[in-house]
XYZ file of C-alpha atoms in Angstrom:
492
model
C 109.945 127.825 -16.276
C 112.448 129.211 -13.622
C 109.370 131.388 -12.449
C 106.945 128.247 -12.278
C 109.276 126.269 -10.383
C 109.460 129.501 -7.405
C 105.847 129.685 -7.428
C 105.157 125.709 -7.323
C 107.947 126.049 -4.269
C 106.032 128.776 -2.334
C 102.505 127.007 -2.919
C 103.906 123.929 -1.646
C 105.664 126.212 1.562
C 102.452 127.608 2.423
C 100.621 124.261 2.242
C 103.334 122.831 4.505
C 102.792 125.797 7.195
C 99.281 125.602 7.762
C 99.153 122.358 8.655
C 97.295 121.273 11.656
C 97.894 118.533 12.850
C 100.581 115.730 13.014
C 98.652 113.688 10.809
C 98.923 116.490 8.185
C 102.568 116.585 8.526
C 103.348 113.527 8.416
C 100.939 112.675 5.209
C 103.532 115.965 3.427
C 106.173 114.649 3.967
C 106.943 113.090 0.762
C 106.460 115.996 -0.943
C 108.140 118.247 1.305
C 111.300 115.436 0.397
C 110.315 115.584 -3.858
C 109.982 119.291 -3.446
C 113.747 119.722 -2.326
C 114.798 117.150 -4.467
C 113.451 118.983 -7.535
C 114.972 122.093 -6.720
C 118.701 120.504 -5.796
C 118.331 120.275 -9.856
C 116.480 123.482 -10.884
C 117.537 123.074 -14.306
C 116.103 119.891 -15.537
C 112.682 120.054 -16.274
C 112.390 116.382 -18.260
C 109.001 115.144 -18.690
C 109.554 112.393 -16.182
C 109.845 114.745 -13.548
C 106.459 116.464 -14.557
C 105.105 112.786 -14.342
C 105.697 112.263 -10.966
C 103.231 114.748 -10.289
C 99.891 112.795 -10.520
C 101.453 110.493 -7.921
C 101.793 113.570 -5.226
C 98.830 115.564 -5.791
C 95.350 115.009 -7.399
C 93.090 116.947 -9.729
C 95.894 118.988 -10.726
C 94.810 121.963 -13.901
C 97.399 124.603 -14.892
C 97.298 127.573 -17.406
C 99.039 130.615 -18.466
C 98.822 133.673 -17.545
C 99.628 137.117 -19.702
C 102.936 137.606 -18.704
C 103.652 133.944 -20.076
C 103.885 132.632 -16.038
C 102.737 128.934 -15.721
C 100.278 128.494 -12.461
C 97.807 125.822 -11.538
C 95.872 124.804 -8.426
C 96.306 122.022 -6.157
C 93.661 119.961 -4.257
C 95.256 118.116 -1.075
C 93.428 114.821 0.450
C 90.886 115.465 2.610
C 92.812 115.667 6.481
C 89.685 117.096 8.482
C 91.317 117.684 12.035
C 89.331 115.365 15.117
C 87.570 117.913 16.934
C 84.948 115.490 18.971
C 87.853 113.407 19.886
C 89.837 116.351 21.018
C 86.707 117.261 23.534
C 85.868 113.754 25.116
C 89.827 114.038 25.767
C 89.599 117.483 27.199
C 86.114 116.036 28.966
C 88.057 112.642 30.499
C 91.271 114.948 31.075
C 88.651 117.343 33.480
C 87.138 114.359 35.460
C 90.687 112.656 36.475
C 92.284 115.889 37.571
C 89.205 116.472 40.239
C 89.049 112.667 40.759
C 92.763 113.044 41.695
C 92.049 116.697 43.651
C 89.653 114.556 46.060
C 91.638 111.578 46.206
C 94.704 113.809 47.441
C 92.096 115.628 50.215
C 91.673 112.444 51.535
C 95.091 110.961 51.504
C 95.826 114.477 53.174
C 92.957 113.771 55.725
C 94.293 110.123 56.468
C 97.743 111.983 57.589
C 96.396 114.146 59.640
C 94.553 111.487 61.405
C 97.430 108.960 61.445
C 99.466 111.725 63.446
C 96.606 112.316 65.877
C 96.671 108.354 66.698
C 100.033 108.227 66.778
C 100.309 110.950 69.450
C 97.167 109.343 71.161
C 99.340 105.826 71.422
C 102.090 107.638 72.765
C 100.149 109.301 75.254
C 98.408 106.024 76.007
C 102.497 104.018 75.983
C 103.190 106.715 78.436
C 100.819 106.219 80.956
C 101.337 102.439 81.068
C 104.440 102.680 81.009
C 103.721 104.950 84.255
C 101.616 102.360 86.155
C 104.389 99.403 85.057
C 107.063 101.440 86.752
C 105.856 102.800 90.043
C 103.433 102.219 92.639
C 100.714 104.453 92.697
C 97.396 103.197 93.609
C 95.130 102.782 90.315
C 91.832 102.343 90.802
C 88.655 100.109 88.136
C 88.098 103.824 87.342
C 91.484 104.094 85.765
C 91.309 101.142 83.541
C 87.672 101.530 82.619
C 88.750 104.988 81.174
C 91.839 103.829 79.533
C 89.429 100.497 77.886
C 87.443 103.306 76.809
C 90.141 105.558 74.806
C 91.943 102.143 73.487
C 88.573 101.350 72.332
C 87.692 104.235 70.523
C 91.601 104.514 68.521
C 90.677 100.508 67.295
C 86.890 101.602 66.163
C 88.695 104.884 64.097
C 91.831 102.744 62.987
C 89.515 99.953 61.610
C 87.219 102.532 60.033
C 90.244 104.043 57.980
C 92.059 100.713 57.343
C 88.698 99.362 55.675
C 88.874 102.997 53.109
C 92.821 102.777 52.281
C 92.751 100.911 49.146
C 95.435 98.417 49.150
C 97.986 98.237 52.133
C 99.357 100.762 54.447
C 101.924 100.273 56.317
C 101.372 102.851 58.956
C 97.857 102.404 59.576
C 98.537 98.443 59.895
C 101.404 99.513 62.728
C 99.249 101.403 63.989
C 96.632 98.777 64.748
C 98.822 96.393 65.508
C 100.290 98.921 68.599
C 97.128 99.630 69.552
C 96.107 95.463 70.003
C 99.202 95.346 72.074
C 97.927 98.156 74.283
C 94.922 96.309 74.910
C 96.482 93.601 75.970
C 98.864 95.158 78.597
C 96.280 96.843 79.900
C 94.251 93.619 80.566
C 97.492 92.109 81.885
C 97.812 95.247 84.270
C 94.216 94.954 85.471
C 94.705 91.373 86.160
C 97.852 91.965 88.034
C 96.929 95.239 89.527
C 97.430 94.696 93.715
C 96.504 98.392 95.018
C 93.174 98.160 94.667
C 92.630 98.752 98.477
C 89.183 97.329 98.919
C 89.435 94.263 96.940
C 92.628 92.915 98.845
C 92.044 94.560 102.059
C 88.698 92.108 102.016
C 90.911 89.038 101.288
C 93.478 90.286 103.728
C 90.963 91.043 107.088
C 89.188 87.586 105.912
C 92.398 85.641 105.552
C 93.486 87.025 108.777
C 90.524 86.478 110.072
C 90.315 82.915 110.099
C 93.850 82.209 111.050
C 93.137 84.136 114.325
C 90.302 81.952 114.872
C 92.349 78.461 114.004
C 95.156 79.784 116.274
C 92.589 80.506 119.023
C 90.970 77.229 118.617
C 94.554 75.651 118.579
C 95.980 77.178 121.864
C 92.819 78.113 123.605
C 90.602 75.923 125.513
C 88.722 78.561 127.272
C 87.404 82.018 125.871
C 89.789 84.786 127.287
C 87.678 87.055 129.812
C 86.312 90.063 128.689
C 87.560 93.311 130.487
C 85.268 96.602 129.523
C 86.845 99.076 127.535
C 88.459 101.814 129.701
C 88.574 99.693 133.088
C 91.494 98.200 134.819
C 89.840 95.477 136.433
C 92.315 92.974 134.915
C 95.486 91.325 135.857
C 97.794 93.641 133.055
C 98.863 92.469 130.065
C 99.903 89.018 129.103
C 99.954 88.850 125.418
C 99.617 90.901 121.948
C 98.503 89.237 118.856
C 100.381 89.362 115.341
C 100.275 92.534 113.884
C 97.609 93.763 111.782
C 99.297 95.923 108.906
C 96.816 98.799 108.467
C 98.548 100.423 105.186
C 101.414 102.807 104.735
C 101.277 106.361 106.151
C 99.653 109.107 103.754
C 103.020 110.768 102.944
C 105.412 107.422 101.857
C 107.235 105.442 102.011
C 110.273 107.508 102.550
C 108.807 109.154 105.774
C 109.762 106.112 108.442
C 109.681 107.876 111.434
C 105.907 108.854 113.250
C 103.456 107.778 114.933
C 99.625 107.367 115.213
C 96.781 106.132 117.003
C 93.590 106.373 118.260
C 91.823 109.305 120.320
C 90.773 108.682 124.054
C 87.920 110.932 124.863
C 87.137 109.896 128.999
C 83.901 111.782 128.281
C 82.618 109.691 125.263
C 84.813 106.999 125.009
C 83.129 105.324 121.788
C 84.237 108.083 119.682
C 86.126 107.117 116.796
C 89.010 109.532 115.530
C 92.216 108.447 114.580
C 95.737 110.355 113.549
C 98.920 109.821 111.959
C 101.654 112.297 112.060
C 104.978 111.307 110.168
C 107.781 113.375 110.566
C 110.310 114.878 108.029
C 112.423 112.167 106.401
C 115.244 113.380 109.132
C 113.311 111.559 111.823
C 113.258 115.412 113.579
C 110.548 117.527 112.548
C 107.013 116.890 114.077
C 104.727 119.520 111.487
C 101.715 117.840 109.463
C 99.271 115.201 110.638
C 95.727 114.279 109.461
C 92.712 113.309 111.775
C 90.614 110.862 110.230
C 86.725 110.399 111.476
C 86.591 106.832 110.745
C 88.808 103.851 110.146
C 87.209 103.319 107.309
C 88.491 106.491 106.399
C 91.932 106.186 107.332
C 91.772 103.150 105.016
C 90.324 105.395 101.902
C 92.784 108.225 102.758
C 89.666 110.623 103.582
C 90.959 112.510 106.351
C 88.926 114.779 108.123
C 91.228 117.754 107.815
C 95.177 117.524 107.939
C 96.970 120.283 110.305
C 100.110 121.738 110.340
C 101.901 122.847 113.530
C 106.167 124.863 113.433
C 107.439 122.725 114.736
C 107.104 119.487 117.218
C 110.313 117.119 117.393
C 110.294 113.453 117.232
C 108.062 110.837 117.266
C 106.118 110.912 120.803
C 103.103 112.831 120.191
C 100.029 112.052 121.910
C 96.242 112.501 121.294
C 94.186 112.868 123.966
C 90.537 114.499 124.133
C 90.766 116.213 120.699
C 93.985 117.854 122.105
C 97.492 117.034 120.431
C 100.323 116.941 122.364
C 104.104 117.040 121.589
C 107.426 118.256 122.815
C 108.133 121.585 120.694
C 111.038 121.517 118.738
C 114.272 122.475 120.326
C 113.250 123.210 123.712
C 112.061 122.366 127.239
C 108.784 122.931 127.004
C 105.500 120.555 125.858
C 102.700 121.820 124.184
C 99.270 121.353 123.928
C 97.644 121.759 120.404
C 93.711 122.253 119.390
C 92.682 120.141 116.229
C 89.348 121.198 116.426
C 90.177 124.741 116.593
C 94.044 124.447 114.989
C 95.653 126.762 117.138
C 98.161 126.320 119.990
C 96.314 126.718 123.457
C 99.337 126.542 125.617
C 103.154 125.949 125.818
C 105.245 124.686 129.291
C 108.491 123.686 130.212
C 109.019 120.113 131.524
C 111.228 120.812 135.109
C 114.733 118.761 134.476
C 114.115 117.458 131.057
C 117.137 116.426 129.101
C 116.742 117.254 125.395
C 118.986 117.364 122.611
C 118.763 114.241 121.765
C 120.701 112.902 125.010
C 118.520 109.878 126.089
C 116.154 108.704 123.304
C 115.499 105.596 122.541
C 117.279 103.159 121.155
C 117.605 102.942 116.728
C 115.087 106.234 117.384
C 116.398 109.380 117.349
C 115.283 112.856 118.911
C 112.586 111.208 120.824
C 113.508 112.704 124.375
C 109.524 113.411 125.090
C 107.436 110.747 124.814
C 103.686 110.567 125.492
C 101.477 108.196 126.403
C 97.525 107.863 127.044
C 95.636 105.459 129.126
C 92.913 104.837 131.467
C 94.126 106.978 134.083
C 94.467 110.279 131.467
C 97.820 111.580 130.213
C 101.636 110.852 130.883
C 104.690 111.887 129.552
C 107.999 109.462 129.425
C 111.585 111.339 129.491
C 114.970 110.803 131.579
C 116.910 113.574 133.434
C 120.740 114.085 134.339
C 120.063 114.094 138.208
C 118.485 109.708 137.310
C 121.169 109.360 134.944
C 119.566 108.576 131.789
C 117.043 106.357 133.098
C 113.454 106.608 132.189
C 111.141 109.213 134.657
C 107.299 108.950 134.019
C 104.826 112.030 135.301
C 101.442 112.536 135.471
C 100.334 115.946 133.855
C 97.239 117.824 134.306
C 96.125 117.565 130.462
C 94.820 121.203 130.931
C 97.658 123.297 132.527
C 100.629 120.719 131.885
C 101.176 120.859 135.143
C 103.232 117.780 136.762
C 101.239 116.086 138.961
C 103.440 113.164 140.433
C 106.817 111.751 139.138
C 108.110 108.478 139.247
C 112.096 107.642 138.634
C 113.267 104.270 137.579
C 115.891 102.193 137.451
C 115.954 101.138 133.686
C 117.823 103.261 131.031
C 116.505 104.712 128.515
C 118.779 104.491 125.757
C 118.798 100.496 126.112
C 114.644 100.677 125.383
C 113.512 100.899 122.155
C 109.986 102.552 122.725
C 107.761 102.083 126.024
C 103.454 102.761 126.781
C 101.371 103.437 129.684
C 98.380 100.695 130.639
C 96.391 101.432 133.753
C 99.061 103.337 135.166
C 101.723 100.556 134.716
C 104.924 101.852 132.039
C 105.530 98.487 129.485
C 108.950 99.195 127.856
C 109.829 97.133 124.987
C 113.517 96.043 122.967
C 114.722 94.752 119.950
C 115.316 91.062 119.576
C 115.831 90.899 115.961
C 114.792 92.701 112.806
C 110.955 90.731 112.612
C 110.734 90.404 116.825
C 110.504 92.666 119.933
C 110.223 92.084 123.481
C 107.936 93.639 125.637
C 110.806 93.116 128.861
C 109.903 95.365 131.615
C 107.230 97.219 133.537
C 106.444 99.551 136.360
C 103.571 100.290 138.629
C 102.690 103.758 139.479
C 100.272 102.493 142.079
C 102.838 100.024 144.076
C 106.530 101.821 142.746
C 107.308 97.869 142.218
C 109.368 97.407 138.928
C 109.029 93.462 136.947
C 110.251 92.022 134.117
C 107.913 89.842 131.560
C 107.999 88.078 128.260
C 105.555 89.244 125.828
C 107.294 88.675 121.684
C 105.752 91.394 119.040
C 105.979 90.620 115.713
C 106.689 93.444 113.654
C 107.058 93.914 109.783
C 110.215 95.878 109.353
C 113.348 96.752 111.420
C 112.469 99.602 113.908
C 109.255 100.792 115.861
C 109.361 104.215 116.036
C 106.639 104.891 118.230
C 103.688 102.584 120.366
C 100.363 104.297 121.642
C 97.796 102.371 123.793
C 94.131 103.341 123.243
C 92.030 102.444 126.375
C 89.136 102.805 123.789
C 89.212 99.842 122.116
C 92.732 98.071 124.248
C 94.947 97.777 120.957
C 98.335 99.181 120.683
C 99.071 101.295 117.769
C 102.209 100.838 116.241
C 104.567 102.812 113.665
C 106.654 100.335 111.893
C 109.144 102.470 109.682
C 105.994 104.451 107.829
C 103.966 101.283 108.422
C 100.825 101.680 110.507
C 100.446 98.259 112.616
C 97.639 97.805 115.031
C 97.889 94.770 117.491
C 95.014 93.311 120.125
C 95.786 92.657 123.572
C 94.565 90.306 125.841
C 94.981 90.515 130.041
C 95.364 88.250 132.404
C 92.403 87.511 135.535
């Protein structure tokens, strides 16, 4: 029987060990537990142990072999392993992993395009941020194309927002930035006051029709008219407020220049115009720009822009497509074709005090100053032998040779800028930071000096330099980098 019980064991082993599945397992257990059980007591081999067989196994036969060795055969319930179930598993398993592999293309797609709209609205937060902070000209063009890229990031941000099941947190932050971007924008347009031609319409119309109600108001009679480039009139008796052009081409920061219009006795309806700021040091005379139109001055579209080394200060003339200007550090005056840009000739003024030793008053290195009228071309300056007090000369625009001089009483130092009309020197001062006085005069033709009272508004503190254009009778005027253009009227 000892024999029968190692070979029931080892039958019962190897049924154990080829087992499947857990269901197998689990349905031996019982007899893996009865097996051990029976052999803890290998010695007692009672018939009610060899009952408890029938309830373990089924269709259970045994016999004897020669040797005198019990065996038998046993039949286990049928466990038939799940194969079609194991397949639609292995079938489902395959479809969610390349479900999943898509679903993680896309959510790597999404990134990628959240980081290009993210740079995108900080490139866009820059730019406004830009135009909030300084005061550079923008023009429609600007906005339109900023509408445009705005406009595009909402049509893309929508489109992903409507495929991202569920809620996002970034993509909703980044739609709500870019409604807010919109809206500034719109709120920039609307506020926007450099758009040139817009408000310079509402600025010539406004001041338009308060010239004509002050007219009406203080005029009963319509002022004579005096032909451009004649000197039929009684000289000046009074200037009109100032018409503020714009600011000069190079800044705010450059205050000290001048400008004004070309006088060409030969074709006096020609219309060219210049502006020359000087370095931010109020002594260096180098680039100007010659405009063709005043419409073109207005759109900055200048002709061509020149640069001469060096002038100094702020009394350069234009007369006959010729600039002149006193060269820097010197005695002499020079004589400058824009049409050509070269230098055609260089002279020294007899007596001249330079150095800065009479210029004007509140402007600085001006100790040539010149001045175009009807008559042709002067130049302004003092000397030691009259004491600081202003000289005037005629010059021979094509050799700079003096043709007559002229030394009066008034000092120079105690004018703040002076202009030539019809041969008559109008020097002006400084009443107060909005007001100047145009206080004394002196013929050429008579030698007689006079005083008058002719008030010039004025938009900031100091004029740095005046220029009379016998083409149209204005005075051109630059206002610490302001360009100020006021209309004269004479008397009988």
């Amino acid at each position: 029987m000892k024999h029968t019980q190692v070979a029931l064991l080892l039958l019962m082993l190897s049924v154990i060990t080829q087992a499947s599945t857990t269901e197998a397992t689990t349905s031996m257990s019982p007899l893996i537990d009865t097996t051990l059980q029976y052999l803890s007591q290998p010695r007692e081999t009672t018939a009610s142990h060899l009952r408890m067989t029938p309830e373990l196994f089924a269709n259970v036969s045994g016999s004897l072999d020669d040797h005198g060795n019990c065996q038998c055969s046993v039949y286990l319930p049928d466990t038939t392993f799940p194969v079609q179930k194991a397949e639609q598993l292995q079938v489902i398993a395959t479809t969610l992993v390349e479900k999943f592999e898509r679903e993680l293309s896309v959510v790597k797609e999404y990134s990628e395009r959240i980081e290009l709209y993210q740079q995108k609205i900080l490139n866009l937060t820059i730019r406004v941020e830009h135009m909030e902070k300084n005061s550079v000209s923008y023009t429609e063009l600007d906005f339109q194309l900023l509408k445009v890229e705005i406009s595009d990031l909402d049509r893309l941000v929508t489109q992903l927002k409507s495929t991202v099941v569920g809620s996002n947190v970034i993509v909703d932050q980044i739609y709500l930035e870019i409604r807010n971007l919109t809206i500034l924008v719109n709120e920039l347009e609307s506020l926007d006051k450099n758009n040139i031609l817009s408000i310079r319409r509402q600025i010539v119309s406004l001041q338009n029709r308060l010239k004509e109600c002050e007219e009406s108001r203080n005029q009963t009679t319509v002022p004579p008219y005096f032909p451009p480039g004649s000197c039929i009139h009684g000289g000046l008796l009074n200037v009109s407020q100032p018409y503020v052009v714009k600011l000069n081409w190079r800044g705010s920061s450059y205050k000290y220049g001048s400008w004004g219009r070309d006088y060409s006795p030969s074709d006096p309806e020609r219309e060219v115009y210049w502006v020359a700021p000087l370095t931010t040091d109020g002594i260096y005379f180098e680039y100007f720009r010659i405009y063709k139109t005043f419409d073109d001055l207005l759109l900055f579209k200048p002709m061509y822009e020149r640069r001469i080394t060096y002038g100094q200060g702020s009394g350069a003339a234009l007369y006959n497509n010729i600039m002149y200007y006193h060269a820097y550090s010197s005695r002499n005056i020079a004589m400058y074709d824009i049409a050509n840009n070269k230098v055609l000739l260089s002279k020294a003024l007899p007596d001249v005090a330079i150095g800065n030793r009479f210029s004007y008053a509140g402007v600085s290195w001006q100790d040539i100053d010149f001045a175009v009228d009807e008559n042709g071309l002067w130049v302004l300056y003092s000397t030691e032998t009259n004491m600081g007090n202003i000289v005037i000369s005629k010059l021979n625009e094509t050799t700079l040779d003096v043709i007559n001089t002229w030394q009066t009483r008034q000092y120079k130092p105690s004018v703040s800028n002076a202009f030539m009309l019809c041969g008559v020197l109008y020097a002006t001062r400084t009443l107060s930071t909005r007001k100047e006085e145009i206080f004394y005069t002196y013929d050429t033709s008579t030698g007689q000096e006079g005083h008058v009272s002719i008030i010039m508004d004025k938009k900031l503190d100091t004029i740095q330099g005046i220029s009379y254009s016998p083409t149209d009778q204005k005075l051109y005027v630059y206002n610490d980098g302001y360009l100020l253009r006021y209309d004269i009227t004479f008397r009988h």
